[in-house]
Structure formats: C-alpha cells, structure tokens
PDB file of C-alpha atoms in Angstrom:
ATOM      1  CA  MET A  20     222.900 -31.357 110.097  1.00  0.00           C
ATOM      2  CA  SER A  21     219.858 -33.514 110.528  1.00  0.00           C
ATOM      3  CA  ARG A  22     216.580 -32.799 108.836  1.00  0.00           C
ATOM      4  CA  MET A  23     214.872 -31.877 112.142  1.00  0.00           C
ATOM      5  CA  ALA A  24     217.679 -29.462 113.050  1.00  0.00           C
ATOM      6  CA  ARG A  25     217.271 -27.667 109.721  1.00  0.00           C
ATOM      7  CA  VAL A  26     213.502 -27.328 110.240  1.00  0.00           C
ATOM      8  CA  PHE A  27     213.727 -25.946 113.759  1.00  0.00           C
ATOM      9  CA  ARG A  28     216.817 -23.758 113.419  1.00  0.00           C
ATOM     10  CA  PRO A  29     216.455 -20.017 114.056  1.00  0.00           C
ATOM     11  CA  TRP A  30     215.219 -18.155 111.018  1.00  0.00           C
ATOM     12  CA  ALA A  31     217.768 -15.369 111.208  1.00  0.00           C
ATOM     13  CA  THR A  32     221.494 -15.787 111.182  1.00  0.00           C
ATOM     14  CA  ARG A  33     223.724 -13.395 113.129  1.00  0.00           C
ATOM     15  CA  GLU A  34     224.161 -11.096 110.132  1.00  0.00           C
ATOM     16  CA  GLU A  35     220.436 -10.916 109.514  1.00  0.00           C
ATOM     17  CA  ALA A  36     219.819 -10.157 113.187  1.00  0.00           C
ATOM     18  CA  GLY A  37     222.149  -7.159 112.905  1.00  0.00           C
ATOM     19  CA  GLN A  38     220.288  -5.962 109.840  1.00  0.00           C
ATOM     20  CA  SER A  39     216.973  -6.198 111.711  1.00  0.00           C
ATOM     21  CA  LEU A  40     218.400  -4.132 114.542  1.00  0.00           C
ATOM     22  CA  VAL A  41     219.497  -1.384 112.133  1.00  0.00           C
ATOM     23  CA  GLU A  42     216.086  -1.377 110.432  1.00  0.00           C
ATOM     24  CA  PHE A  43     214.363  -1.159 113.802  1.00  0.00           C
ATOM     25  CA  ALA A  44     216.601   1.754 114.836  1.00  0.00           C
ATOM     26  CA  MET A  45     215.679   3.574 111.625  1.00  0.00           C
ATOM     27  CA  ILE A  46     211.909   3.140 111.989  1.00  0.00           C
ATOM     28  CA  LEU A  47     211.653   3.687 115.770  1.00  0.00           C
ATOM     29  CA  PRO A  48     211.748   7.533 115.678  1.00  0.00           C
ATOM     30  CA  VAL A  49     209.022   7.628 113.020  1.00  0.00           C
ATOM     31  CA  PHE A  50     206.871   5.190 114.989  1.00  0.00           C
ATOM     32  CA  LEU A  51     207.337   7.191 118.198  1.00  0.00           C
ATOM     33  CA  LEU A  52     206.499  10.412 116.340  1.00  0.00           C
ATOM     34  CA  LEU A  53     203.203   8.911 115.179  1.00  0.00           C
ATOM     35  CA  LEU A  54     202.428   7.582 118.655  1.00  0.00           C
ATOM     36  CA  PHE A  55     203.218  10.897 120.376  1.00  0.00           C
ATOM     37  CA  ALA A  56     201.207  12.822 117.778  1.00  0.00           C
ATOM     38  CA  LEU A  57     198.225  10.568 118.399  1.00  0.00           C
ATOM     39  CA  VAL A  58     198.392  11.061 122.163  1.00  0.00           C
ATOM     40  CA  ASP A  59     198.834  14.840 122.052  1.00  0.00           C
ATOM     41  CA  PHE A  60     196.229  15.313 119.307  1.00  0.00           C
ATOM     42  CA  GLY A  61     193.694  13.415 121.411  1.00  0.00           C
ATOM     43  CA  ARG A  62     194.479  15.511 124.465  1.00  0.00           C
ATOM     44  CA  GLY A  63     194.354  18.707 122.392  1.00  0.00           C
ATOM     45  CA  PHE A  64     190.979  17.822 120.902  1.00  0.00           C
ATOM     46  CA  TYR A  65     189.619  17.007 124.368  1.00  0.00           C
ATOM     47  CA  SER A  66     190.931  20.328 125.713  1.00  0.00           C
ATOM     48  CA  TRP A  67     189.361  22.184 122.777  1.00  0.00           C
ATOM     49  CA  MET A  68     185.964  20.607 123.571  1.00  0.00           C
ATOM     50  CA  ILE A  69     186.273  21.575 127.247  1.00  0.00           C
ATOM     51  CA  VAL A  70     187.283  25.177 126.414  1.00  0.00           C
ATOM     52  CA  THR A  71     184.431  25.506 123.892  1.00  0.00           C
ATOM     53  CA  ASN A  72     181.919  24.234 126.448  1.00  0.00           C
ATOM     54  CA  ALA A  73     183.313  26.584 129.112  1.00  0.00           C
ATOM     55  CA  ALA A  74     182.880  29.567 126.762  1.00  0.00           C
ATOM     56  CA  ARG A  75     179.304  28.498 126.023  1.00  0.00           C
ATOM     57  CA  GLU A  76     178.488  28.114 129.727  1.00  0.00           C
ATOM     58  CA  GLY A  77     180.011  31.514 130.482  1.00  0.00           C
ATOM     59  CA  ALA A  78     178.069  33.175 127.655  1.00  0.00           C
ATOM     60  CA  ARG A  79     174.822  31.650 128.923  1.00  0.00           C
ATOM     61  CA  ALA A  80     175.536  32.895 132.448  1.00  0.00           C
ATOM     62  CA  ALA A  81     176.314  36.368 131.080  1.00  0.00           C
ATOM     63  CA  ALA A  82     173.170  36.341 128.906  1.00  0.00           C
ATOM     64  CA  VAL A  83     170.895  35.864 131.917  1.00  0.00           C
ATOM     65  CA  GLY A  84     172.514  38.829 133.665  1.00  0.00           C
ATOM     66  CA  LEU A  85     174.785  37.219 136.259  1.00  0.00           C
ATOM     67  CA  ASN A  86     177.688  39.235 137.696  1.00  0.00           C
ATOM     68  CA  ASP A  87     181.350  38.616 136.861  1.00  0.00           C
ATOM     69  CA  ALA A  88     181.986  36.359 139.864  1.00  0.00           C
ATOM     70  CA  ALA A  89     179.014  34.151 138.990  1.00  0.00           C
ATOM     71  CA  ILE A  90     180.105  33.985 135.346  1.00  0.00           C
ATOM     72  CA  ASN A  91     183.607  32.911 136.427  1.00  0.00           C
ATOM     73  CA  ASP A  92     182.075  30.280 138.728  1.00  0.00           C
ATOM     74  CA  LYS A  93     179.957  28.871 135.868  1.00  0.00           C
ATOM     75  CA  ILE A  94     183.010  28.700 133.620  1.00  0.00           C
ATOM     76  CA  ARG A  95     185.056  26.969 136.322  1.00  0.00           C
ATOM     77  CA  ASP A  96     182.227  24.535 137.125  1.00  0.00           C
ATOM     78  CA  SER A  97     182.151  23.465 133.469  1.00  0.00           C
ATOM     79  CA  TYR A  98     185.660  21.950 133.670  1.00  0.00           C
ATOM     80  CA  CYS A  99     186.062  21.257 137.403  1.00  0.00           C
ATOM     81  CA  ASP A 100     184.273  18.694 139.572  1.00  0.00           C
ATOM     82  CA  GLY A 101     184.977  19.763 143.119  1.00  0.00           C
ATOM     83  CA  ALA A 102     188.707  19.325 143.719  1.00  0.00           C
ATOM     84  CA  SER A 103     189.702  17.857 140.342  1.00  0.00           C
ATOM     85  CA  CYS A 104     189.896  19.916 137.168  1.00  0.00           C
ATOM     86  CA  SER A 105     190.289  18.563 133.646  1.00  0.00           C
ATOM     87  CA  LEU A 106     192.240  21.715 132.672  1.00  0.00           C
ATOM     88  CA  GLU A 107     194.644  23.898 134.629  1.00  0.00           C
ATOM     89  CA  PRO A 108     192.782  27.083 135.648  1.00  0.00           C
ATOM     90  CA  GLY A 109     195.993  29.141 135.750  1.00  0.00           C
ATOM     91  CA  LYS A 110     196.557  28.665 132.014  1.00  0.00           C
ATOM     92  CA  MET A 111     193.125  29.958 131.040  1.00  0.00           C
ATOM     93  CA  LEU A 112     192.474  33.593 130.100  1.00  0.00           C
ATOM     94  CA  VAL A 113     188.807  34.661 130.072  1.00  0.00           C
ATOM     95  CA  THR A 114     187.696  37.836 128.290  1.00  0.00           C
ATOM     96  CA  LYS A 115     184.160  39.134 128.805  1.00  0.00           C
ATOM     97  CA  THR A 116     182.573  41.653 126.443  1.00  0.00           C
ATOM     98  CA  ASN A 117     179.361  43.609 127.027  1.00  0.00           C
ATOM     99  CA  THR A 118     178.112  41.833 130.154  1.00  0.00           C
ATOM    100  CA  VAL A 119     175.422  43.347 132.387  1.00  0.00           C
ATOM    101  CA  PRO A 120     177.852  44.668 135.047  1.00  0.00           C
ATOM    102  CA  GLN A 121     179.807  46.398 132.255  1.00  0.00           C
ATOM    103  CA  GLY A 122     176.704  48.232 131.041  1.00  0.00           C
ATOM    104  CA  GLY A 123     175.279  45.809 128.499  1.00  0.00           C
ATOM    105  CA  LYS A 124     171.588  46.328 127.716  1.00  0.00           C
ATOM    106  CA  ARG A 125     168.851  43.805 127.007  1.00  0.00           C
ATOM    107  CA  GLY A 126     168.967  42.512 123.419  1.00  0.00           C
ATOM    108  CA  GLU A 127     172.645  43.339 122.935  1.00  0.00           C
ATOM    109  CA  GLU A 128     175.177  40.601 122.324  1.00  0.00           C
ATOM    110  CA  THR A 129     177.531  39.441 125.073  1.00  0.00           C
ATOM    111  CA  THR A 130     180.670  37.487 124.261  1.00  0.00           C
ATOM    112  CA  ILE A 131     182.898  35.262 126.352  1.00  0.00           C
ATOM    113  CA  ALA A 132     186.286  34.431 124.823  1.00  0.00           C
ATOM    114  CA  ILE A 133     188.653  31.909 126.388  1.00  0.00           C
ATOM    115  CA  ALA A 134     192.300  31.252 125.540  1.00  0.00           C
ATOM    116  CA  TYR A 135     194.002  28.188 127.027  1.00  0.00           C
ATOM    117  CA  ASP A 136     197.757  27.508 126.833  1.00  0.00           C
ATOM    118  CA  PHE A 137     198.011  23.825 125.933  1.00  0.00           C
ATOM    119  CA  ASP A 138     201.077  21.798 126.961  1.00  0.00           C
ATOM    120  CA  PHE A 139     202.286  18.630 125.268  1.00  0.00           C
ATOM    121  CA  VAL A 140     202.801  15.638 127.571  1.00  0.00           C
ATOM    122  CA  THR A 141     205.093  13.839 125.153  1.00  0.00           C
ATOM    123  CA  PRO A 142     208.467  14.970 123.823  1.00  0.00           C
ATOM    124  CA  ILE A 143     206.992  15.375 120.329  1.00  0.00           C
ATOM    125  CA  GLY A 144     208.849  18.627 119.634  1.00  0.00           C
ATOM    126  CA  ASP A 145     212.267  17.127 120.331  1.00  0.00           C
ATOM    127  CA  LEU A 146     211.459  13.998 118.346  1.00  0.00           C
ATOM    128  CA  LEU A 147     210.165  16.003 115.383  1.00  0.00           C
ATOM    129  CA  HIS A 148     213.399  17.986 115.400  1.00  0.00           C
ATOM    130  CA  LEU A 149     215.377  14.714 115.405  1.00  0.00           C
ATOM    131  CA  VAL A 150     213.383  13.155 112.553  1.00  0.00           C
ATOM    132  CA  SER A 151     212.858  16.119 110.231  1.00  0.00           C
ATOM    133  CA  GLY A 152     214.757  19.079 111.623  1.00  0.00           C
ATOM    134  CA  GLY A 153     211.465  20.960 112.051  1.00  0.00           C
ATOM    135  CA  SER A 154     209.890  22.277 115.197  1.00  0.00           C
ATOM    136  CA  ILE A 155     206.464  22.524 116.736  1.00  0.00           C
ATOM    137  CA  SER A 156     205.299  24.956 119.377  1.00  0.00           C
ATOM    138  CA  GLU A 157     202.659  24.386 121.996  1.00  0.00           C
ATOM    139  CA  PRO A 158     199.377  25.844 120.750  1.00  0.00           C
ATOM    140  CA  THR A 159     196.933  28.209 122.394  1.00  0.00           C
ATOM    141  CA  ILE A 160     193.421  26.812 122.225  1.00  0.00           C
ATOM    142  CA  ARG A 161     190.820  29.529 121.701  1.00  0.00           C
ATOM    143  CA  ALA A 162     187.033  29.499 121.834  1.00  0.00           C
ATOM    144  CA  SER A 163     184.364  32.151 122.048  1.00  0.00           C
ATOM    145  CA  SER A 164     180.628  32.162 122.409  1.00  0.00           C
ATOM    146  CA  SER A 165     178.102  34.960 121.971  1.00  0.00           C
ATOM    147  CA  MET A 166     174.511  35.227 123.184  1.00  0.00           C
ATOM    148  CA  ARG A 167     171.928  37.979 123.473  1.00  0.00           C
ATOM    149  CA  LEU A 168     171.346  39.543 126.870  1.00  0.00           C
ATOM    150  CA  GLU A 169     167.935  38.628 128.253  1.00  0.00           C
TER     151      GLU A 169
END
C-alpha cells in the first residue's frame, strides 16, 4: 500500500463500523428522551404561563363586578386571538368563587381557579418506559388568582 493510500484510507474498518452502530443504537433512546423532554417541558412551561395569565385576567374581571359571561370572555380572550387559540378551550376547567353574581360583596375576595389538561406531543411516555421501565402521566396544569371585589 502506498503512503498516500495509507493517509487517505477510511478511519474505521468494517469491524469498527459495526461497533459504532451498536454504540449509536445504545445511546439513541437516551438522546431522544432528552430531546422529547426538552420539547414537552417547553410546551408545558408555556401552557402554565398562559393558564396563570388567564386566571389573573379572570380574577380582575370578577373583581370589577363583571357577570359570569364577561368573566369567561376575558379568560378566553387572554389565550385566544380571534380564531386561533394557544390552548384548547375544551380541556380547561374554570372555577369561580365569590363573584358578584354569586352574592359576593365589596371588599371580599374573589378567586378564579383554572385547571388545564396538558397533552404531550412527543412519545416521551413510551420512550421512558423503554429506557427505564418507568412511566409518566400527562399533567394537569393548575393556576388560581384572587383579588378583592371593588
């Protein structure tokens, strides 16, 4: 073999290429688990911020004495822009406590609590089961906000 052929030959022989493939197959599930966790954690954190803001907007609307329909509209407007919504309205449960239509009096505290059923977009649960045998369930994101009735 000439000197130039030795310099430019492939670095891995056939046996080493097989070893690389096995190593890649072993690390791929862990890498995908980290990637999926990053994606779903980011989406979950974003959803938590939206739900928290919606609860705050609803509590402010309740504090100024708006009726239930107006409070629901304020909550919906906080996460929907016309036809597009950043969260699915059907997965959101809103609980109102001590609002004006329910008999709340000025100076009392009104509370809006929101629970949102979050869905993963990646197959992180199946992959976690494959890697560690564990499981993960889809969380319910909760937020509440309280303000004094004006």
